[in-house]
Amino acid sequence: QVQLVESGGGLAQAGGSLRLSCAASGRTLTMYSMGWFRQAPGKEREFVAVVTWSASSTNYADSVKGRFTISRDNAKNTVYLQLNSLKPEDTAVYYCAARMKATMQYDYWGQGTQVTVSS
Protein backbone atom coordinates (compact mmCIF):
# COMPACT_ATOMS: atom_id res chain seq x y z
CA GLN A 1 0.00 0.00 0.00
CA VAL A 2 1.04 3.56 -0.70
CA GLN A 3 -0.56 6.56 0.93
CA LEU A 4 -0.47 9.94 -0.81
CA VAL A 5 -1.20 13.32 0.75
CA GLU A 6 -1.28 16.49 -1.36
CA SER A 7 -0.80 20.02 -0.12
CA GLY A 8 -0.08 23.47 -1.47
CA GLY A 9 -3.22 24.30 -3.38
CA GLY A 10 -4.97 27.63 -3.05
CA LEU A 11 -5.95 30.79 -4.83
CA ALA A 12 -3.66 32.57 -7.29
CA GLN A 13 -4.04 35.32 -9.82
CA ALA A 14 -3.51 34.74 -13.51
CA GLY A 15 0.19 34.84 -14.21
CA GLY A 16 1.01 33.79 -10.68
CA SER A 17 2.58 30.66 -9.25
CA LEU A 18 1.83 27.86 -6.82
CA ARG A 19 3.72 24.77 -5.74
CA LEU A 20 1.95 21.54 -4.97
CA SER A 21 3.47 18.78 -2.88
CA CYS A 22 2.56 15.13 -2.59
CA ALA A 23 4.05 13.14 0.27
CA ALA A 24 4.11 9.38 -0.15
CA SER A 25 4.33 6.77 2.57
CA GLY A 26 4.21 2.99 2.68
CA ARG A 27 5.75 0.91 -0.12
CA THR A 28 7.51 3.86 -1.69
CA LEU A 29 10.69 1.95 -2.56
CA THR A 30 8.79 -0.11 -5.13
CA MET A 31 7.07 2.79 -6.86
CA TYR A 32 7.66 3.12 -10.60
CA SER A 33 6.41 6.65 -11.12
CA MET A 34 4.27 9.40 -9.67
CA GLY A 35 2.03 11.69 -11.61
CA TRP A 36 -0.27 14.67 -11.31
CA PHE A 37 -3.77 14.82 -12.74
CA ARG A 38 -6.47 17.45 -12.53
CA GLN A 39 -10.21 17.64 -12.82
CA ALA A 40 -12.09 20.85 -13.51
CA PRO A 41 -15.82 21.19 -12.75
CA GLY A 42 -17.89 19.37 -15.34
CA LYS A 43 -14.85 17.89 -17.05
CA GLU A 44 -13.09 14.56 -17.00
CA ARG A 45 -9.88 14.06 -15.07
CA GLU A 46 -6.86 14.73 -17.26
CA PHE A 47 -3.17 13.94 -17.12
CA VAL A 48 -0.84 16.81 -16.20
CA ALA A 49 2.67 15.45 -15.61
CA VAL A 50 4.60 12.36 -14.54
CA VAL A 51 8.06 11.59 -13.18
CA THR A 52 9.66 8.19 -12.87
CA TRP A 53 10.94 7.45 -9.41
CA SER A 54 14.33 5.99 -10.36
CA ALA A 55 15.44 7.81 -13.50
CA SER A 56 13.55 11.04 -12.88
CA SER A 57 12.41 11.21 -16.49
CA THR A 58 9.41 13.46 -17.00
CA ASN A 59 6.49 13.94 -19.34
CA TYR A 60 3.90 16.71 -19.55
CA ALA A 61 0.54 17.42 -21.08
CA ASP A 62 0.83 19.88 -23.96
CA SER A 63 -1.39 22.34 -22.11
CA VAL A 64 1.16 22.77 -19.30
CA LYS A 65 4.49 22.35 -21.09
CA GLY A 66 6.81 25.23 -20.37
CA ARG A 67 4.68 26.41 -17.43
CA PHE A 68 4.58 23.50 -14.99
CA THR A 69 7.54 21.51 -13.65
CA ILE A 70 7.36 18.16 -11.91
CA SER A 71 10.17 17.00 -9.65
CA ARG A 72 10.74 14.49 -6.91
CA ASP A 73 12.79 14.20 -3.75
CA ASN A 74 13.45 10.53 -3.11
CA ALA A 75 14.83 11.17 0.36
CA LYS A 76 11.56 12.84 1.38
CA ASN A 77 9.34 10.53 -0.70
CA THR A 78 7.75 13.64 -2.08
CA VAL A 79 6.83 14.79 -5.56
CA TYR A 80 6.30 18.44 -6.40
CA LEU A 81 4.45 20.29 -9.12
CA GLN A 82 5.55 23.86 -9.70
CA LEU A 83 2.80 25.81 -11.43
CA ASN A 84 3.95 29.02 -13.13
CA SER A 85 2.23 31.45 -15.49
CA LEU A 86 -1.11 30.23 -14.21
CA LYS A 87 -4.23 30.68 -16.31
CA PRO A 88 -7.89 30.63 -15.24
CA GLU A 89 -8.27 27.38 -17.18
CA ASP A 90 -5.79 25.75 -14.79
CA THR A 91 -8.48 25.92 -12.10
CA ALA A 92 -9.17 22.36 -10.98
CA VAL A 93 -8.72 19.84 -8.22
CA TYR A 94 -5.21 18.44 -8.59
CA TYR A 95 -4.53 14.84 -7.66
CA CYS A 96 -1.26 13.01 -7.31
CA ALA A 97 -1.08 9.33 -8.12
CA ALA A 98 1.44 6.52 -7.94
CA ARG A 99 2.14 3.63 -10.27
CA MET A 100 3.88 0.50 -9.07
CA LYS A 101 4.60 -0.78 -12.60
CA ALA A 102 5.22 0.63 -16.06
CA THR A 103 1.59 0.35 -17.08
CA MET A 104 -1.11 2.86 -17.95
CA GLN A 105 -2.96 2.29 -14.70
CA TYR A 106 -2.23 4.26 -11.57
CA ASP A 107 -2.60 2.22 -8.42
CA TYR A 108 -2.90 4.82 -5.66
CA TRP A 109 -4.44 8.29 -5.53
CA GLY A 110 -4.35 11.20 -3.14
CA GLN A 111 -7.39 13.09 -1.92
CA GLY A 112 -6.80 16.11 -4.14
CA THR A 113 -6.02 19.77 -3.56
CA GLN A 114 -7.95 22.70 -5.04
CA VAL A 115 -6.20 25.21 -7.28
CA THR A 116 -8.20 28.30 -8.23
CA VAL A 117 -6.84 30.90 -10.64
CA SER A 118 -8.59 34.22 -10.87
CA SER A 119 -8.45 36.43 -13.96
mmCIF file with all atom_site columns, C-alpha atoms in Angstrom:
data_model
loop_
_atom_site.group_PDB
_atom_site.id
_atom_site.type_symbol
_atom_site.label_atom_id
_atom_site.label_alt_id
_atom_site.label_comp_id
_atom_site.label_asym_id
_atom_site.label_entity_id
_atom_site.label_seq_id
_atom_site.pdbx_PDB_ins_code
_atom_site.Cartn_x
_atom_site.Cartn_y
_atom_site.Cartn_z
_atom_site.occupancy
_atom_site.B_iso_or_equiv
_atom_site.pdbx_formal_charge
_atom_site.auth_seq_id
_atom_site.auth_comp_id
_atom_site.auth_asym_id
_atom_site.auth_atom_id
_atom_site.pdbx_PDB_model_num
ATOM 1   C CA . GLN A 1 1   ? 0.000   0.000  0.000   1.00 0.00 ? 1   GLN A CA 1
ATOM 2   C CA . VAL A 1 2   ? 1.036   3.563  -0.702  1.00 0.00 ? 2   VAL A CA 1
ATOM 3   C CA . GLN A 1 3   ? -0.559  6.559  0.934   1.00 0.00 ? 3   GLN A CA 1
ATOM 4   C CA . LEU A 1 4   ? -0.475  9.942  -0.812  1.00 0.00 ? 4   LEU A CA 1
ATOM 5   C CA . VAL A 1 5   ? -1.200  13.323 0.751   1.00 0.00 ? 5   VAL A CA 1
ATOM 6   C CA . GLU A 1 6   ? -1.285  16.492 -1.364  1.00 0.00 ? 6   GLU A CA 1
ATOM 7   C CA . SER A 1 7   ? -0.805  20.019 -0.123  1.00 0.00 ? 7   SER A CA 1
ATOM 8   C CA . GLY A 1 8   ? -0.085  23.468 -1.468  1.00 0.00 ? 8   GLY A CA 1
ATOM 9   C CA . GLY A 1 9   ? -3.223  24.304 -3.377  1.00 0.00 ? 9   GLY A CA 1
ATOM 10  C CA . GLY A 1 10  ? -4.971  27.625 -3.046  1.00 0.00 ? 10  GLY A CA 1
ATOM 11  C CA . LEU A 1 11  ? -5.948  30.792 -4.832  1.00 0.00 ? 11  LEU A CA 1
ATOM 12  C CA . ALA A 1 12  ? -3.656  32.572 -7.291  1.00 0.00 ? 12  ALA A CA 1
ATOM 13  C CA . GLN A 1 13  ? -4.037  35.325 -9.819  1.00 0.00 ? 13  GLN A CA 1
ATOM 14  C CA . ALA A 1 14  ? -3.515  34.745 -13.509 1.00 0.00 ? 14  ALA A CA 1
ATOM 15  C CA . GLY A 1 15  ? 0.193   34.843 -14.212 1.00 0.00 ? 15  GLY A CA 1
ATOM 16  C CA . GLY A 1 16  ? 1.010   33.794 -10.677 1.00 0.00 ? 16  GLY A CA 1
ATOM 17  C CA . SER A 1 17  ? 2.578   30.658 -9.251  1.00 0.00 ? 17  SER A CA 1
ATOM 18  C CA . LEU A 1 18  ? 1.831   27.862 -6.825  1.00 0.00 ? 18  LEU A CA 1
ATOM 19  C CA . ARG A 1 19  ? 3.724   24.771 -5.740  1.00 0.00 ? 19  ARG A CA 1
ATOM 20  C CA . LEU A 1 20  ? 1.949   21.539 -4.967  1.00 0.00 ? 20  LEU A CA 1
ATOM 21  C CA . SER A 1 21  ? 3.472   18.782 -2.883  1.00 0.00 ? 21  SER A CA 1
ATOM 22  C CA . CYS A 1 22  ? 2.560   15.131 -2.591  1.00 0.00 ? 22  CYS A CA 1
ATOM 23  C CA . ALA A 1 23  ? 4.046   13.145 0.273   1.00 0.00 ? 23  ALA A CA 1
ATOM 24  C CA . ALA A 1 24  ? 4.110   9.382  -0.154  1.00 0.00 ? 24  ALA A CA 1
ATOM 25  C CA . SER A 1 25  ? 4.330   6.775  2.570   1.00 0.00 ? 25  SER A CA 1
ATOM 26  C CA . GLY A 1 26  ? 4.207   2.994  2.679   1.00 0.00 ? 26  GLY A CA 1
ATOM 27  C CA . ARG A 1 27  ? 5.749   0.913  -0.117  1.00 0.00 ? 27  ARG A CA 1
ATOM 28  C CA . THR A 1 28  ? 7.505   3.858  -1.689  1.00 0.00 ? 28  THR A CA 1
ATOM 29  C CA . LEU A 1 29  ? 10.688  1.954  -2.563  1.00 0.00 ? 29  LEU A CA 1
ATOM 30  C CA . THR A 1 30  ? 8.794   -0.109 -5.130  1.00 0.00 ? 30  THR A CA 1
ATOM 31  C CA . MET A 1 31  ? 7.069   2.790  -6.861  1.00 0.00 ? 31  MET A CA 1
ATOM 32  C CA . TYR A 1 32  ? 7.655   3.117  -10.596 1.00 0.00 ? 32  TYR A CA 1
ATOM 33  C CA . SER A 1 33  ? 6.408   6.654  -11.118 1.00 0.00 ? 33  SER A CA 1
ATOM 34  C CA . MET A 1 34  ? 4.271   9.404  -9.669  1.00 0.00 ? 34  MET A CA 1
ATOM 35  C CA . GLY A 1 35  ? 2.033   11.692 -11.611 1.00 0.00 ? 35  GLY A CA 1
ATOM 36  C CA . TRP A 1 36  ? -0.272  14.665 -11.307 1.00 0.00 ? 36  TRP A CA 1
ATOM 37  C CA . PHE A 1 37  ? -3.771  14.817 -12.737 1.00 0.00 ? 37  PHE A CA 1
ATOM 38  C CA . ARG A 1 38  ? -6.467  17.454 -12.531 1.00 0.00 ? 38  ARG A CA 1
ATOM 39  C CA . GLN A 1 39  ? -10.214 17.640 -12.817 1.00 0.00 ? 39  GLN A CA 1
ATOM 40  C CA . ALA A 1 40  ? -12.093 20.847 -13.514 1.00 0.00 ? 40  ALA A CA 1
ATOM 41  C CA . PRO A 1 41  ? -15.820 21.190 -12.753 1.00 0.00 ? 41  PRO A CA 1
ATOM 42  C CA . GLY A 1 42  ? -17.893 19.373 -15.340 1.00 0.00 ? 42  GLY A CA 1
ATOM 43  C CA . LYS A 1 43  ? -14.847 17.895 -17.046 1.00 0.00 ? 43  LYS A CA 1
ATOM 44  C CA . GLU A 1 44  ? -13.090 14.560 -17.003 1.00 0.00 ? 44  GLU A CA 1
ATOM 45  C CA . ARG A 1 45  ? -9.882  14.062 -15.074 1.00 0.00 ? 45  ARG A CA 1
ATOM 46  C CA . GLU A 1 46  ? -6.862  14.729 -17.257 1.00 0.00 ? 46  GLU A CA 1
ATOM 47  C CA . PHE A 1 47  ? -3.174  13.943 -17.123 1.00 0.00 ? 47  PHE A CA 1
ATOM 48  C CA . VAL A 1 48  ? -0.842  16.806 -16.197 1.00 0.00 ? 48  VAL A CA 1
ATOM 49  C CA . ALA A 1 49  ? 2.671   15.448 -15.605 1.00 0.00 ? 49  ALA A CA 1
ATOM 50  C CA . VAL A 1 50  ? 4.602   12.365 -14.544 1.00 0.00 ? 50  VAL A CA 1
ATOM 51  C CA . VAL A 1 51  ? 8.058   11.592 -13.181 1.00 0.00 ? 51  VAL A CA 1
ATOM 52  C CA . THR A 1 52  ? 9.663   8.188  -12.866 1.00 0.00 ? 52  THR A CA 1
ATOM 53  C CA . TRP A 1 53  ? 10.938  7.449  -9.411  1.00 0.00 ? 53  TRP A CA 1
ATOM 54  C CA . SER A 1 54  ? 14.332  5.990  -10.364 1.00 0.00 ? 54  SER A CA 1
ATOM 55  C CA . ALA A 1 55  ? 15.438  7.805  -13.497 1.00 0.00 ? 55  ALA A CA 1
ATOM 56  C CA . SER A 1 56  ? 13.554  11.036 -12.883 1.00 0.00 ? 56  SER A CA 1
ATOM 57  C CA . SER A 1 57  ? 12.409  11.209 -16.489 1.00 0.00 ? 57  SER A CA 1
ATOM 58  C CA . THR A 1 58  ? 9.415   13.458 -16.997 1.00 0.00 ? 58  THR A CA 1
ATOM 59  C CA . ASN A 1 59  ? 6.492   13.945 -19.341 1.00 0.00 ? 59  ASN A CA 1
ATOM 60  C CA . TYR A 1 60  ? 3.902   16.710 -19.551 1.00 0.00 ? 60  TYR A CA 1
ATOM 61  C CA . ALA A 1 61  ? 0.543   17.422 -21.081 1.00 0.00 ? 61  ALA A CA 1
ATOM 62  C CA . ASP A 1 62  ? 0.834   19.877 -23.964 1.00 0.00 ? 62  ASP A CA 1
ATOM 63  C CA . SER A 1 63  ? -1.386  22.340 -22.108 1.00 0.00 ? 63  SER A CA 1
ATOM 64  C CA . VAL A 1 64  ? 1.159   22.773 -19.304 1.00 0.00 ? 64  VAL A CA 1
ATOM 65  C CA . LYS A 1 65  ? 4.495   22.349 -21.088 1.00 0.00 ? 65  LYS A CA 1
ATOM 66  C CA . GLY A 1 66  ? 6.810   25.233 -20.370 1.00 0.00 ? 66  GLY A CA 1
ATOM 67  C CA . ARG A 1 67  ? 4.676   26.409 -17.434 1.00 0.00 ? 67  ARG A CA 1
ATOM 68  C CA . PHE A 1 68  ? 4.585   23.496 -14.987 1.00 0.00 ? 68  PHE A CA 1
ATOM 69  C CA . THR A 1 69  ? 7.536   21.515 -13.649 1.00 0.00 ? 69  THR A CA 1
ATOM 70  C CA . ILE A 1 70  ? 7.357   18.161 -11.906 1.00 0.00 ? 70  ILE A CA 1
ATOM 71  C CA . SER A 1 71  ? 10.167  16.998 -9.648  1.00 0.00 ? 71  SER A CA 1
ATOM 72  C CA . ARG A 1 72  ? 10.744  14.488 -6.910  1.00 0.00 ? 72  ARG A CA 1
ATOM 73  C CA . ASP A 1 73  ? 12.791  14.200 -3.749  1.00 0.00 ? 73  ASP A CA 1
ATOM 74  C CA . ASN A 1 74  ? 13.451  10.533 -3.111  1.00 0.00 ? 74  ASN A CA 1
ATOM 75  C CA . ALA A 1 75  ? 14.826  11.166 0.365   1.00 0.00 ? 75  ALA A CA 1
ATOM 76  C CA . LYS A 1 76  ? 11.561  12.838 1.379   1.00 0.00 ? 76  LYS A CA 1
ATOM 77  C CA . ASN A 1 77  ? 9.342   10.531 -0.696  1.00 0.00 ? 77  ASN A CA 1
ATOM 78  C CA . THR A 1 78  ? 7.752   13.645 -2.080  1.00 0.00 ? 78  THR A CA 1
ATOM 79  C CA . VAL A 1 79  ? 6.829   14.792 -5.565  1.00 0.00 ? 79  VAL A CA 1
ATOM 80  C CA . TYR A 1 80  ? 6.298   18.436 -6.404  1.00 0.00 ? 80  TYR A CA 1
ATOM 81  C CA . LEU A 1 81  ? 4.452   20.288 -9.119  1.00 0.00 ? 81  LEU A CA 1
ATOM 82  C CA . GLN A 1 82  ? 5.546   23.864 -9.696  1.00 0.00 ? 82  GLN A CA 1
ATOM 83  C CA . LEU A 1 83  ? 2.803   25.814 -11.427 1.00 0.00 ? 83  LEU A CA 1
ATOM 84  C CA . ASN A 1 84  ? 3.948   29.019 -13.133 1.00 0.00 ? 84  ASN A CA 1
ATOM 85  C CA . SER A 1 85  ? 2.228   31.451 -15.494 1.00 0.00 ? 85  SER A CA 1
ATOM 86  C CA . LEU A 1 86  ? -1.112  30.233 -14.213 1.00 0.00 ? 86  LEU A CA 1
ATOM 87  C CA . LYS A 1 87  ? -4.229  30.680 -16.310 1.00 0.00 ? 87  LYS A CA 1
ATOM 88  C CA . PRO A 1 88  ? -7.889  30.626 -15.236 1.00 0.00 ? 88  PRO A CA 1
ATOM 89  C CA . GLU A 1 89  ? -8.268  27.377 -17.178 1.00 0.00 ? 89  GLU A CA 1
ATOM 90  C CA . ASP A 1 90  ? -5.786  25.751 -14.788 1.00 0.00 ? 90  ASP A CA 1
ATOM 91  C CA . THR A 1 91  ? -8.484  25.917 -12.102 1.00 0.00 ? 91  THR A CA 1
ATOM 92  C CA . ALA A 1 92  ? -9.166  22.360 -10.981 1.00 0.00 ? 92  ALA A CA 1
ATOM 93  C CA . VAL A 1 93  ? -8.718  19.837 -8.221  1.00 0.00 ? 93  VAL A CA 1
ATOM 94  C CA . TYR A 1 94  ? -5.206  18.444 -8.588  1.00 0.00 ? 94  TYR A CA 1
ATOM 95  C CA . TYR A 1 95  ? -4.534  14.838 -7.660  1.00 0.00 ? 95  TYR A CA 1
ATOM 96  C CA . CYS A 1 96  ? -1.263  13.005 -7.310  1.00 0.00 ? 96  CYS A CA 1
ATOM 97  C CA . ALA A 1 97  ? -1.079  9.331  -8.120  1.00 0.00 ? 97  ALA A CA 1
ATOM 98  C CA . ALA A 1 98  ? 1.443   6.515  -7.938  1.00 0.00 ? 98  ALA A CA 1
ATOM 99  C CA . ARG A 1 99  ? 2.142   3.633  -10.267 1.00 0.00 ? 99  ARG A CA 1
ATOM 100 C CA . MET A 1 100 ? 3.881   0.499  -9.074  1.00 0.00 ? 100 MET A CA 1
ATOM 101 C CA . LYS A 1 101 ? 4.604   -0.777 -12.602 1.00 0.00 ? 101 LYS A CA 1
ATOM 102 C CA . ALA A 1 102 ? 5.218   0.631  -16.059 1.00 0.00 ? 102 ALA A CA 1
ATOM 103 C CA . THR A 1 103 ? 1.588   0.350  -17.078 1.00 0.00 ? 103 THR A CA 1
ATOM 104 C CA . MET A 1 104 ? -1.108  2.859  -17.951 1.00 0.00 ? 104 MET A CA 1
ATOM 105 C CA . GLN A 1 105 ? -2.958  2.290  -14.698 1.00 0.00 ? 105 GLN A CA 1
ATOM 106 C CA . TYR A 1 106 ? -2.231  4.261  -11.565 1.00 0.00 ? 106 TYR A CA 1
ATOM 107 C CA . ASP A 1 107 ? -2.602  2.218  -8.417  1.00 0.00 ? 107 ASP A CA 1
ATOM 108 C CA . TYR A 1 108 ? -2.901  4.819  -5.665  1.00 0.00 ? 108 TYR A CA 1
ATOM 109 C CA . TRP A 1 109 ? -4.440  8.288  -5.526  1.00 0.00 ? 109 TRP A CA 1
ATOM 110 C CA . GLY A 1 110 ? -4.353  11.203 -3.138  1.00 0.00 ? 110 GLY A CA 1
ATOM 111 C CA . GLN A 1 111 ? -7.391  13.093 -1.922  1.00 0.00 ? 111 GLN A CA 1
ATOM 112 C CA . GLY A 1 112 ? -6.795  16.108 -4.141  1.00 0.00 ? 112 GLY A CA 1
ATOM 113 C CA . THR A 1 113 ? -6.021  19.765 -3.565  1.00 0.00 ? 113 THR A CA 1
ATOM 114 C CA . GLN A 1 114 ? -7.948  22.697 -5.037  1.00 0.00 ? 114 GLN A CA 1
ATOM 115 C CA . VAL A 1 115 ? -6.204  25.215 -7.283  1.00 0.00 ? 115 VAL A CA 1
ATOM 116 C CA . THR A 1 116 ? -8.200  28.298 -8.233  1.00 0.00 ? 116 THR A CA 1
ATOM 117 C CA . VAL A 1 117 ? -6.836  30.897 -10.638 1.00 0.00 ? 117 VAL A CA 1
ATOM 118 C CA . SER A 1 118 ? -8.595  34.222 -10.871 1.00 0.00 ? 118 SER A CA 1
ATOM 119 C CA . SER A 1 119 ? -8.451  36.429 -13.959 1.00 0.00 ? 119 SER A CA 1
#
